[in-house]
Coordinates of C-alpha atoms in Angstrom, one line a residue:
M632 CA -33.9 47.6 107.3
G633 CA -36.0 49.3 104.8
D634 CA -37.7 47.5 101.9
A635 CA -35.5 44.4 102.4
T636 CA -37.4 43.6 105.6
E637 CA -40.3 41.9 104.0
A638 CA -38.0 39.9 101.8
I639 CA -36.0 38.3 104.6
Y640 CA -38.5 38.0 107.5
A641 CA -41.4 35.5 107.6
E642 CA -43.8 35.7 110.5
L643 CA -42.5 33.6 113.4
P644 CA -44.8 30.8 114.7
L645 CA -46.3 31.3 118.2
G646 CA -44.0 30.3 121.1
R647 CA -40.3 30.3 121.4
Y648 CA -39.1 30.3 117.8
I649 CA -35.9 32.0 116.7
R650 CA -34.1 32.7 113.4
L651 CA -30.5 31.6 113.0
L652 CA -28.1 33.2 110.6
Y653 CA -26.0 30.8 108.4
L654 CA -22.8 32.7 107.5
A655 CA -21.2 31.6 104.3
P656 CA -17.4 31.1 104.4
G657 CA -15.2 34.0 103.7
T658 CA -12.1 36.0 104.8
G659 CA -11.0 39.6 105.1
R660 CA -13.1 42.0 103.1
D661 CA -15.0 39.3 101.1
A662 CA -18.6 40.1 100.8
I663 CA -20.8 38.7 103.5
T664 CA -23.4 36.3 102.4
A665 CA -25.9 34.5 104.6
H666 CA -29.4 33.1 105.0
L667 CA -31.9 33.0 107.8
S668 CA -33.7 29.9 108.9
T669 CA -36.4 29.5 111.6
F670 CA -36.3 26.9 114.4
P671 CA -38.0 26.1 117.7
L672 CA -35.5 27.2 120.3
I673 CA -35.7 23.9 122.1
S674 CA -34.6 21.9 119.0
A675 CA -32.4 24.5 117.2
P676 CA -29.1 23.3 115.9
P677 CA -25.8 24.3 117.7
Y678 CA -25.1 28.0 117.3
D679 CA -22.9 30.8 118.6
A680 CA -24.6 34.0 119.9
L681 CA -22.9 37.3 119.4
S682 CA -22.5 40.0 122.0
Y683 CA -21.4 43.3 120.4
V684 CA -22.1 47.0 120.3
W685 CA -24.8 47.9 117.7
G686 CA -23.2 51.2 116.7
H687 CA -24.8 54.2 115.0
S688 CA -27.9 53.3 113.0
G689 CA -26.9 55.7 110.2
D690 CA -23.4 54.2 109.8
V691 CA -24.3 51.1 107.7
E692 CA -22.8 48.7 105.2
Q693 CA -24.5 46.1 102.9
I694 CA -24.6 42.3 103.2
E695 CA -26.6 39.7 101.4
V696 CA -29.3 37.8 103.3
N697 CA -31.7 35.4 101.6
N698 CA -30.6 36.8 98.2
S699 CA -31.6 40.3 99.3
T700 CA -29.3 43.2 100.0
V701 CA -29.7 44.3 103.6
P702 CA -28.1 47.3 105.4
I703 CA -26.6 46.6 108.8
T704 CA -24.4 48.7 111.1
K705 CA -20.7 48.7 110.5
N706 CA -20.2 47.3 113.9
L707 CA -22.4 44.3 113.2
R708 CA -20.7 43.8 109.8
A709 CA -17.3 43.8 111.4
A710 CA -18.5 41.3 114.0
L711 CA -19.9 38.9 111.4
A712 CA -16.7 39.2 109.4
R713 CA -14.6 38.4 112.5
V714 CA -16.6 35.3 113.5
R715 CA -17.2 33.7 110.1
Y716 CA -15.1 30.7 109.1
A717 CA -12.8 30.5 106.1
D718 CA -13.8 27.0 105.0
K719 CA -17.3 26.2 106.3
P720 CA -20.6 27.9 107.2
H721 CA -21.0 29.3 110.8
V722 CA -24.4 29.3 112.5
V723 CA -24.8 32.4 114.6
W724 CA -27.5 34.4 116.4
A725 CA -27.3 38.2 116.4
D726 CA -30.2 40.2 117.7
A727 CA -30.2 43.1 115.2
I728 CA -30.7 40.8 112.3
C729 CA -32.3 37.6 113.7
I730 CA -35.1 39.7 115.3
N731 CA -37.3 41.8 113.0
Q732 CA -36.5 45.1 114.7
R733 CA -39.4 46.9 112.9
N734 CA -41.9 44.5 114.5
I735 CA -42.6 45.9 118.0
R736 CA -44.6 42.8 119.1
E737 CA -41.8 40.4 118.0
R738 CA -39.2 42.5 119.8
G739 CA -41.1 42.4 123.0
H740 CA -41.8 38.7 122.7
H741 CA -38.1 38.0 122.3
V742 CA -37.1 40.0 125.3
G743 CA -39.1 37.5 127.4
F744 CA -36.8 34.6 126.4
M745 CA -33.6 36.4 125.4
G746 CA -31.9 34.8 128.4
A747 CA -32.7 31.4 127.1
I748 CA -31.3 32.2 123.7
Y749 CA -27.9 33.1 125.2
S750 CA -27.9 30.3 127.7
Q751 CA -28.6 27.7 125.0
A752 CA -25.8 29.0 122.7
K753 CA -22.8 26.7 122.3
R754 CA -20.6 29.8 122.9
V755 CA -21.2 33.5 123.3
L756 CA -18.7 35.5 121.4
V757 CA -17.9 38.9 122.8
C758 CA -16.8 41.1 119.8
L759 CA -14.8 44.0 121.1
G760 CA -13.6 45.1 117.7
P761 CA -10.2 45.7 116.2
D762 CA -6.9 45.9 118.1
E763 CA -6.1 49.4 117.0
D764 CA -3.2 49.9 119.6
G765 CA -1.7 46.5 119.1
G766 CA -2.2 45.5 122.7
A767 CA -4.4 42.4 122.3
R768 CA -1.4 40.0 122.6
D769 CA -0.4 41.7 125.9
V770 CA -3.9 41.3 127.3
A771 CA -4.0 37.6 126.2
E772 CA -0.7 37.0 127.9
L773 CA -1.7 38.7 131.2
V774 CA -5.0 36.7 131.3
A775 CA -3.0 33.5 130.9
E776 CA -0.4 34.5 133.5
N777 CA -3.0 35.7 136.0
H778 CA -5.0 32.4 135.6
Q779 CA -1.9 30.5 136.7
L780 CA -1.3 32.8 139.6
V781 CA -4.9 32.7 140.9
S782 CA -5.1 28.9 140.5
K783 CA -2.6 28.6 143.4
Y784 CA -5.3 29.9 145.8
K785 CA -8.8 28.8 146.6
S786 CA -10.2 32.2 145.6
V787 CA -9.2 35.7 144.8
E788 CA -10.4 36.8 148.2
E789 CA -7.6 34.8 149.8
M790 CA -4.8 36.4 147.7
P791 CA -2.5 39.0 149.3
I792 CA -2.9 42.7 148.5
L793 CA 0.2 43.9 146.5
L794 CA 2.5 46.4 148.1
T795 CA 3.2 49.7 146.3
D796 CA 6.6 48.5 145.2
D797 CA 5.6 45.2 143.7
P798 CA 7.1 44.8 140.2
I799 CA 3.8 43.5 138.8
L800 CA 2.4 47.0 139.2
N801 CA 5.0 48.4 136.8
D802 CA 4.5 45.9 134.0
V803 CA 3.9 48.1 130.9
R804 CA 1.5 45.5 129.5
W805 CA -1.2 46.7 131.9
T806 CA -1.8 49.8 129.7
A807 CA -3.2 47.4 127.1
V808 CA -5.7 46.1 129.6
A809 CA -6.7 49.6 130.4
T810 CA -7.4 50.2 126.6
L811 CA -9.5 47.0 126.4
A812 CA -11.5 48.1 129.5
R813 CA -12.4 51.4 127.7
C814 CA -14.1 49.6 124.8
V815 CA -17.7 50.7 124.4
W816 CA -19.0 47.2 124.9
W817 CA -18.4 47.4 128.7
T818 CA -21.0 50.2 128.9
R819 CA -24.0 48.4 127.4
T820 CA -26.8 47.2 129.7
W821 CA -27.7 44.1 127.6
V822 CA -24.3 42.5 127.6
I823 CA -24.5 41.7 131.3
Q824 CA -27.2 39.1 130.6
E825 CA -25.5 38.0 127.4
V826 CA -22.3 36.8 129.1
G827 CA -23.9 36.1 132.5
L828 CA -26.1 33.3 131.1
A829 CA -23.5 32.0 128.6
K830 CA -22.1 28.5 128.9
D831 CA -18.8 29.5 127.5
P832 CA -18.2 33.2 126.7
W833 CA -15.1 34.1 124.8
V834 CA -13.6 37.5 124.0
L835 CA -12.6 38.3 120.4
Y836 CA -10.2 41.2 120.4
G837 CA -8.4 41.9 117.2
D838 CA -6.9 38.6 116.1
Y839 CA -6.8 37.2 119.7
E840 CA -9.3 35.1 121.6
F841 CA -9.4 34.4 125.4
S842 CA -11.9 33.2 128.0
Y843 CA -14.2 36.0 129.2
R844 CA -14.4 34.5 132.6
K845 CA -10.7 34.2 133.0
L846 CA -10.5 37.9 132.0
M847 CA -13.0 38.8 134.7
T848 CA -11.1 36.8 137.3
M849 CA -8.1 38.9 136.4
A850 CA -10.3 42.0 136.8
M851 CA -11.5 40.9 140.2
W852 CA -7.9 40.3 141.2
V853 CA -7.0 43.9 140.1
D854 CA -10.0 45.3 142.0
R855 CA -9.2 43.5 145.3
C856 CA -5.5 43.0 145.2
A857 CA -3.9 45.5 142.8
G858 CA -5.9 48.7 143.1
H859 CA -2.8 50.8 142.4
L860 CA -3.0 49.7 138.8
L861 CA -5.7 52.4 138.4
L862 CA -3.1 55.0 139.1
R863 CA -0.2 53.3 137.4
A864 CA -1.9 52.2 134.2
G865 CA -5.5 53.3 134.3
V866 CA -6.9 49.8 134.7
E867 CA -10.5 49.9 135.9
F868 CA -13.5 47.6 135.3
N869 CA -17.1 48.3 136.3
S870 CA -17.9 46.2 139.3
I871 CA -21.0 44.7 137.7
H872 CA -18.8 42.9 135.2
I873 CA -16.6 41.5 138.0
E874 CA -19.3 40.6 140.5
W875 CA -22.0 39.2 138.1
V876 CA -19.7 37.3 135.7
D877 CA -21.8 34.1 135.9
W878 CA -25.6 34.1 136.5
S879 CA -25.8 30.4 137.3
P880 CA -27.1 29.5 140.8
E881 CA -24.1 27.2 141.3
W882 CA -21.7 30.1 140.8
E883 CA -23.6 32.4 143.1
K884 CA -23.6 29.7 145.8
N885 CA -19.9 28.9 145.5
N886 CA -18.4 32.4 144.9
W887 CA -20.4 34.9 146.9
T888 CA -20.5 34.8 150.7
H889 CA -22.9 37.7 151.3
E890 CA -26.6 37.5 150.5
R891 CA -27.6 39.2 147.3
S892 CA -30.9 39.7 145.4
F893 CA -32.2 41.3 142.2
L894 CA -31.8 44.7 143.9
D895 CA -28.0 44.3 143.9
L896 CA -28.0 43.5 140.2
M897 CA -30.2 46.4 139.4
N898 CA -28.2 48.8 141.5
Q899 CA -24.9 48.0 139.9
G900 CA -26.4 47.8 136.4
S901 CA -27.7 51.4 136.6
W902 CA -24.2 52.5 135.6
L903 CA -24.7 51.0 132.2
G904 CA -26.3 52.6 129.2
C905 CA -29.3 51.8 127.0
A906 CA -31.3 53.7 124.5
D907 CA -34.6 52.8 126.1
H908 CA -35.0 53.6 129.8
R909 CA -37.2 50.5 130.3
D910 CA -34.3 48.3 129.3
H911 CA -32.5 49.0 132.6
V912 CA -35.1 46.6 134.0
F913 CA -36.0 44.4 131.1
A914 CA -32.3 43.6 130.3
M915 CA -31.9 42.0 133.7
L916 CA -35.0 39.8 133.8
G917 CA -33.1 36.7 132.6
H918 CA -31.4 36.4 136.0
P919 CA -32.7 33.7 138.3
F920 CA -33.2 36.4 141.0
A921 CA -35.9 38.0 138.8
Q922 CA -38.0 34.9 139.1
L923 CA -41.0 35.0 141.4
D924 CA -40.8 32.2 144.0
G925 CA -42.3 29.0 142.7
E926 CA -43.5 30.6 139.5
S927 CA -42.4 30.9 135.9
E928 CA -43.2 34.7 135.9
T929 CA -40.7 37.4 136.6
L930 CA -40.9 40.3 139.1
V931 CA -42.1 42.5 136.2
K932 CA -43.1 41.6 132.7
A933 CA -41.2 43.1 129.7
D934 CA -44.0 45.2 128.3
Y935 CA -43.0 48.1 126.0
S936 CA -46.4 49.6 126.1
K937 CA -45.7 50.9 129.6
D938 CA -43.9 54.1 130.4
F939 CA -40.6 53.7 132.1
H940 CA -41.9 55.4 135.3
E941 CA -44.6 52.8 135.5
V942 CA -42.0 50.0 135.1
Y943 CA -39.8 51.5 137.8
L944 CA -42.6 51.9 140.3
E945 CA -43.9 48.3 139.6
L946 CA -40.4 46.9 140.3
A947 CA -39.9 49.0 143.4
L948 CA -43.2 47.7 144.9
Q949 CA -42.0 44.2 144.3
L950 CA -38.6 44.8 145.8
L951 CA -40.1 46.3 148.9
K952 CA -41.7 42.9 149.6
E953 CA -38.3 41.3 150.1
K954 CA -37.1 40.3 153.5
K955 CA -34.7 43.2 153.6
G956 CA -36.9 45.6 151.7
H957 CA -35.4 48.7 153.4
R958 CA -32.3 48.2 151.2
L959 CA -34.3 49.5 148.2
L960 CA -34.1 53.0 149.7
S961 CA -30.3 53.0 149.4
A962 CA -30.6 52.6 145.7
V963 CA -32.3 56.0 145.4
E964 CA -30.1 58.6 143.8
H965 CA -31.2 62.0 142.5
N966 CA -30.0 64.8 140.4
E967 CA -31.2 68.4 140.3
N968 CA -34.1 67.3 137.9
T969 CA -35.4 64.2 139.5
I970 CA -35.4 65.5 143.1
N971 CA -37.8 68.2 141.9
D972 CA -40.2 66.2 139.8
D973 CA -43.5 64.6 140.9
F974 CA -42.4 61.0 140.7
P975 CA -42.3 59.3 144.1
S976 CA -38.8 60.2 145.5
W977 CA -38.3 56.7 147.2
V978 CA -38.5 54.9 143.8
P979 CA -35.0 54.5 142.3
Y980 CA -34.4 56.2 139.0
W981 CA -32.3 53.5 137.3
T982 CA -31.2 56.1 134.8
V983 CA -29.4 58.1 137.5
Q984 CA -26.2 56.7 138.9
E985 CA -23.2 58.9 139.6
T986 CA -21.8 57.4 142.8
M987 CA -19.5 54.5 142.7
T988 CA -21.0 52.5 145.6
N989 CA -24.1 52.5 147.8
F990 CA -23.6 52.2 151.5
G991 CA -26.8 50.3 152.5
I992 CA -27.1 47.7 149.7
Y993 CA -24.0 45.6 149.9
T994 CA -24.6 43.6 153.1
G995 CA -20.8 43.1 153.7
F996 CA -20.3 46.7 154.7
P997 CA -20.0 47.1 158.5
Y998 CA -23.1 49.3 159.0
G999 CA -26.0 48.9 161.4
A1000 CA -27.7 52.2 162.0
S1001 CA -30.9 50.4 163.2
T1002 CA -29.1 47.9 165.3
G1003 CA -31.2 47.2 168.5
I1004 CA -34.3 48.9 167.0
D1005 CA -37.4 46.9 166.1
I1006 CA -37.8 46.8 162.3
C1007 CA -40.9 48.8 161.2
A1008 CA -42.8 47.8 158.2
L1009 CA -42.8 49.9 155.1
D1010 CA -46.4 50.6 154.2
I1011 CA -47.7 51.9 150.8
L1012 CA -50.5 54.5 151.0
G1013 CA -52.4 55.6 148.0
G1014 CA -50.4 53.5 145.6
N1015 CA -47.2 55.4 145.7
C1016 CA -46.7 57.1 149.1
L1017 CA -44.4 55.3 151.5
Q1018 CA -44.9 55.4 155.2
I1019 CA -41.8 55.0 157.3
K1020 CA -40.8 55.4 161.0
G1021 CA -37.5 56.9 162.1
V1022 CA -35.4 59.4 164.1
I1023 CA -34.7 62.9 162.9
L1024 CA -31.1 63.6 163.9
G1025 CA -30.9 67.2 162.9
A1026 CA -30.7 69.6 160.0
I1027 CA -27.8 70.2 157.6
T1028 CA -26.2 73.6 158.1
S1029 CA -23.7 73.6 155.3
S1030 CA -22.8 71.3 152.4
F1031 CA -19.9 71.0 150.0
K1032 CA -20.0 68.9 146.8
F1033 CA -16.7 67.3 146.0
T1034 CA -15.3 68.4 142.7
T1035 CA -13.1 66.9 140.0
S1036 CA -10.1 68.6 141.6
D1037 CA -10.9 67.0 144.9
M1038 CA -10.8 63.6 143.2
A1039 CA -7.5 64.3 141.4
E1040 CA -5.1 61.4 141.4
P1041 CA -2.3 62.0 144.0
G1042 CA 0.1 59.9 142.0
K1043 CA 0.5 62.6 139.4
K1044 CA 2.7 64.7 141.7
T1045 CA 6.0 64.0 143.4
D1046 CA 6.3 63.4 147.1
E1047 CA 7.5 67.0 147.5
E1048 CA 4.6 68.5 145.7
S1049 CA 1.0 69.0 146.7
V1050 CA -2.2 70.1 145.0
D1051 CA -3.3 73.7 145.2
A1052 CA -5.3 73.9 148.4
S1053 CA -7.6 76.5 146.8
E1054 CA -8.8 73.9 144.3
G1055 CA -11.9 72.0 145.1
V1056 CA -13.6 72.0 148.5
F1057 CA -11.3 69.9 150.6
G1058 CA -9.5 73.0 152.0
E1059 CA -12.8 74.7 152.9
I1060 CA -14.0 71.6 154.6
W1061 CA -10.8 71.4 156.6
R1062 CA -11.1 75.1 157.6
Q1063 CA -14.7 74.6 158.8
I1064 CA -13.6 71.6 160.8
Q1065 CA -10.9 73.6 162.6
E1066 CA -13.1 76.6 163.2
N1067 CA -16.0 74.6 164.7
K1068 CA -14.1 71.8 166.4
S1069 CA -15.4 72.9 169.8
A1070 CA -19.0 72.4 168.6
S1071 CA -18.2 69.0 167.1
A1072 CA -20.2 66.0 168.3
Y1073 CA -17.0 64.1 168.4
Q1074 CA -15.1 66.5 170.8
S1075 CA -11.3 65.5 170.8
N1076 CA -11.9 62.7 168.3
Y1077 CA -13.0 65.1 165.5
L1078 CA -10.0 64.2 163.3
T1079 CA -10.7 60.5 163.5
A1080 CA -14.4 61.3 162.7
F1081 CA -13.3 63.4 159.7
C1082 CA -10.9 60.7 158.2
F1083 CA -13.5 58.0 158.8
T1084 CA -16.3 60.1 157.1
L1085 CA -14.1 60.7 154.0
I1086 CA -13.9 56.9 153.4
A1087 CA -17.4 56.1 154.9
G1088 CA -15.6 54.0 157.6
C1089 CA -14.3 51.4 155.1
S1090 CA -11.0 50.6 153.5
G1091 CA -11.8 48.4 150.5
Y1092 CA -14.6 46.1 151.6
D1093 CA -13.7 46.0 155.3
S1094 CA -14.0 48.3 158.3
A1095 CA -11.2 50.8 158.6
E1096 CA -11.1 50.1 162.3
A1097 CA -9.7 46.6 161.5
N1098 CA -6.3 48.3 160.6
L1099 CA -6.7 51.7 162.3
H1100 CA -3.0 52.4 162.6
Q1101 CA -2.4 52.0 158.9
H1102 CA -5.5 54.0 158.0
Q1103 CA -4.3 56.9 160.2
E1104 CA -0.9 56.8 158.5
N1105 CA -2.6 56.9 155.1
F1106 CA -4.8 59.8 156.2
A1107 CA -1.9 61.8 157.5
A1108 CA 0.0 61.3 154.2
Y1109 CA -3.1 62.4 152.1
V1110 CA -3.8 65.5 154.2
N1111 CA -0.2 66.5 153.9
Y1112 CA -0.5 66.2 150.2
R1113 CA -3.8 68.0 149.9
L1114 CA -2.8 71.0 152.2
G1115 CA 0.9 71.3 151.3
S1116 CA 2.2 70.6 154.8
T1117 CA 1.4 68.5 157.8
P1118 CA -1.2 70.5 159.7
V1119 CA -0.3 71.3 163.3
E1120 CA -3.7 69.9 164.3
L1121 CA -2.4 66.4 163.6
S1122 CA -0.7 65.0 166.6
A1123 CA 3.1 64.8 166.7
D1124 CA 2.8 61.0 166.3
S1125 CA 0.5 61.4 163.2
Q1126 CA 3.0 63.9 161.7
G1127 CA 5.6 61.3 161.9
R1128 CA 3.4 58.9 160.0
V1129 CA 3.2 61.0 156.9
R1130 CA 6.3 59.4 155.4
S1131 CA 5.1 55.8 156.1
G1132 CA 1.5 56.5 155.0
D1133 CA 0.1 55.5 151.6
R1134 CA -1.7 58.5 150.2
E1135 CA -2.6 56.6 147.1
K1136 CA -4.4 54.0 149.2
F1137 CA -6.3 56.7 151.1
W1138 CA -7.3 58.3 147.8
L1139 CA -8.5 55.0 146.4
D1140 CA -10.7 54.5 149.4
M1141 CA -11.9 58.1 149.4
R1142 CA -12.6 58.1 145.7
I1143 CA -15.0 55.1 145.9
V1144 CA -17.3 56.8 148.4
C1145 CA -16.9 60.6 147.8
R1146 CA -17.4 60.7 144.0
A1147 CA -20.7 62.5 143.2
R1148 CA -21.3 63.1 146.9
S1149 CA -21.2 66.0 149.3
F1150 CA -19.6 66.5 152.7
A1151 CA -21.9 68.3 155.2
F1152 CA -22.1 69.6 158.8
T1153 CA -25.2 69.3 160.9
E1154 CA -26.6 71.7 163.5
N1155 CA -25.6 69.4 166.3
G1156 CA -22.0 68.8 165.1
Y1157 CA -22.2 65.6 163.1
Y1158 CA -20.1 65.1 159.9
V1159 CA -22.1 63.7 157.0
L1160 CA -21.2 62.1 153.6
G1161 CA -24.4 62.3 151.6
P1162 CA -26.0 62.9 148.3
A1163 CA -24.6 65.5 145.9
V1164 CA -28.0 67.3 145.9
M1165 CA -28.0 67.6 149.7
E1166 CA -28.4 71.2 150.8
P1167 CA -28.9 73.2 154.0
E1168 CA -32.1 72.6 156.0
D1169 CA -32.3 69.0 154.7
L1170 CA -32.8 66.6 157.6
C1171 CA -30.7 63.6 158.7
C1172 CA -32.8 60.6 159.6
V1173 CA -32.3 57.0 160.7
I1174 CA -35.2 54.9 159.3
F1175 CA -36.0 52.0 161.5
G1176 CA -35.0 48.8 159.7
A1177 CA -32.4 50.5 157.4
R1178 CA -28.7 49.8 157.8
V1179 CA -27.7 53.4 157.1
P1180 CA -29.1 56.9 157.7
F1181 CA -30.9 59.0 155.0
I1182 CA -31.3 62.6 154.1
L1183 CA -34.9 63.9 153.8
R1184 CA -36.3 67.2 152.5
R1185 CA -39.4 68.9 153.7
T1186 CA -42.4 69.4 151.4
E1187 CA -45.3 71.8 151.7
T1188 CA -47.3 69.0 153.4
E1189 CA -46.6 68.7 157.1
G1190 CA -45.1 65.3 158.0
K1191 CA -44.3 64.5 154.3
F1192 CA -40.8 64.5 152.9
K1193 CA -38.8 63.7 149.8
L1194 CA -36.1 61.1 150.1
V1195 CA -32.9 62.8 148.9
G1196 CA -30.7 59.7 149.4
E1197 CA -28.6 57.6 151.8
A1198 CA -25.7 58.9 153.9
Y1199 CA -22.8 58.0 156.1
I1200 CA -23.0 59.9 159.4
H1201 CA -20.1 59.2 161.7
G1202 CA -21.3 58.3 165.2
V1203 CA -24.7 56.9 164.2
M1204 CA -23.8 53.9 162.1
H1205 CA -23.9 51.3 164.8
G1206 CA -27.3 51.6 166.6
E1207 CA -26.7 54.8 168.5
A1208 CA -30.2 56.0 167.4
K1209 CA -31.9 53.3 169.5
V1210 CA -32.0 55.7 172.5
M1211 CA -33.8 58.4 170.5
M1212 CA -37.5 59.0 170.0
G1213 CA -39.0 58.0 166.7
R1214 CA -41.7 59.5 164.6
V1215 CA -43.8 58.5 161.6
C1216 CA -42.9 60.2 158.3
Y1217 CA -44.2 59.9 154.7
I1218 CA -42.1 60.0 151.5

């Protein structure tokens, strides 16, 4: 903030002290005038905390604070103008101005109790910005209508999945929700904590206001019951906003049936962006899951003097101590750069997240690759080398990375049309399957293995086997669309299912697991859905204690490997490896 910094910031006392901004009344483009006052957090007067996108540091406007002219970003100026009252002062807390951003020590200190600042606020105001397309009213109406609909059920999970011809899916107002979901705010790492710890978060969108948690309930309903809205209107929310809407232990207990931990939060949060790589971890430390049992300390301490590699390794070592520590390995995702660097390959890079879901982290997925096998401890050697025990299933012989064309939305063509089979790699995968079906590990069931591998054995959050008949119909319709005709390899019965199958539904299931992944074949005939950087001669492995298989890469040291990432390998997802001999490996 330049020379004005010394004029508006006095040194804060030791402990949990904060500055609050008293906004003078005003409307429209009136100049913004305010003053800062310091309080102990525990006895601070009622205030609202702002959640907003900082914006570009070079794009600034002037406001008056403590009788000094202070430059702030245009985004913050717009947020302050939106929340100020016309007839009385408004007490707010906004990080960019209430924390002296030029004081590194003060910044680090505030990160340690940032969660308390947001949880103590009377309200957290989510400032999404102006309603440039005029759809804010439509969003507010849909939030209210959906709240009435959901209130008729005990939970969203009990609500029926909409059929493709349901009129709700054709409501033109959903395009306004898609526009809202594309606001930059949804991509920020810090906002998850800001609304998750809030008592009462509200969204300010243009001139309209509505409950953030009711909006997220609607988003959950779209995700679980109205997935076709992605194709019809482009409605899509990041799962972390849906599944971590409230960080209170009471909400976790009452709204989530599967066991979760800090790892789940970190894994879903890696989609989000932040300028400082360390903040992928530090921004989540306000969650109760980050607390060490029986202690006031967190799993790691927010310390900006540490390199982000050091922070990531420190967190990984803590997460390995969990009861189901093997799940950490499923969070590992590499790109062409990280797989070749010297950092331990088993430590998740929270800056790398291209896939839409991880097979082995969410405990609700129906996988059990190590079922029937005694869990082997994960031992750390030399500070960063991980000793594992597992079964090598075989080597990759060929691998095909799915392309943008492979993920193309099927709804963009008519029922009589198909995509160009030469686009993407789907056609090549299909040809290899046909040419090598005699060598397949699945024999006559190779088509079932193929369609299950394309969706990692799941439809939505459930096993595809639970509704196998419908899944096969959807697969037949999708293959017909992709290849331009119903292949003769499909049975006569399956060919008849093309017309009754839902190719959109198959694409939705496939898209979730195939994005940023590769399809591969092994030397012994298995089909693999694995990391995008997977390549021939990589090894498939079931690590004892892990719920899913993994891909390993040899190094120059005998018996030592790099962890490339997790995989779905049809035929070894339910304990089949228990009859195979294990070996000790190092990664």
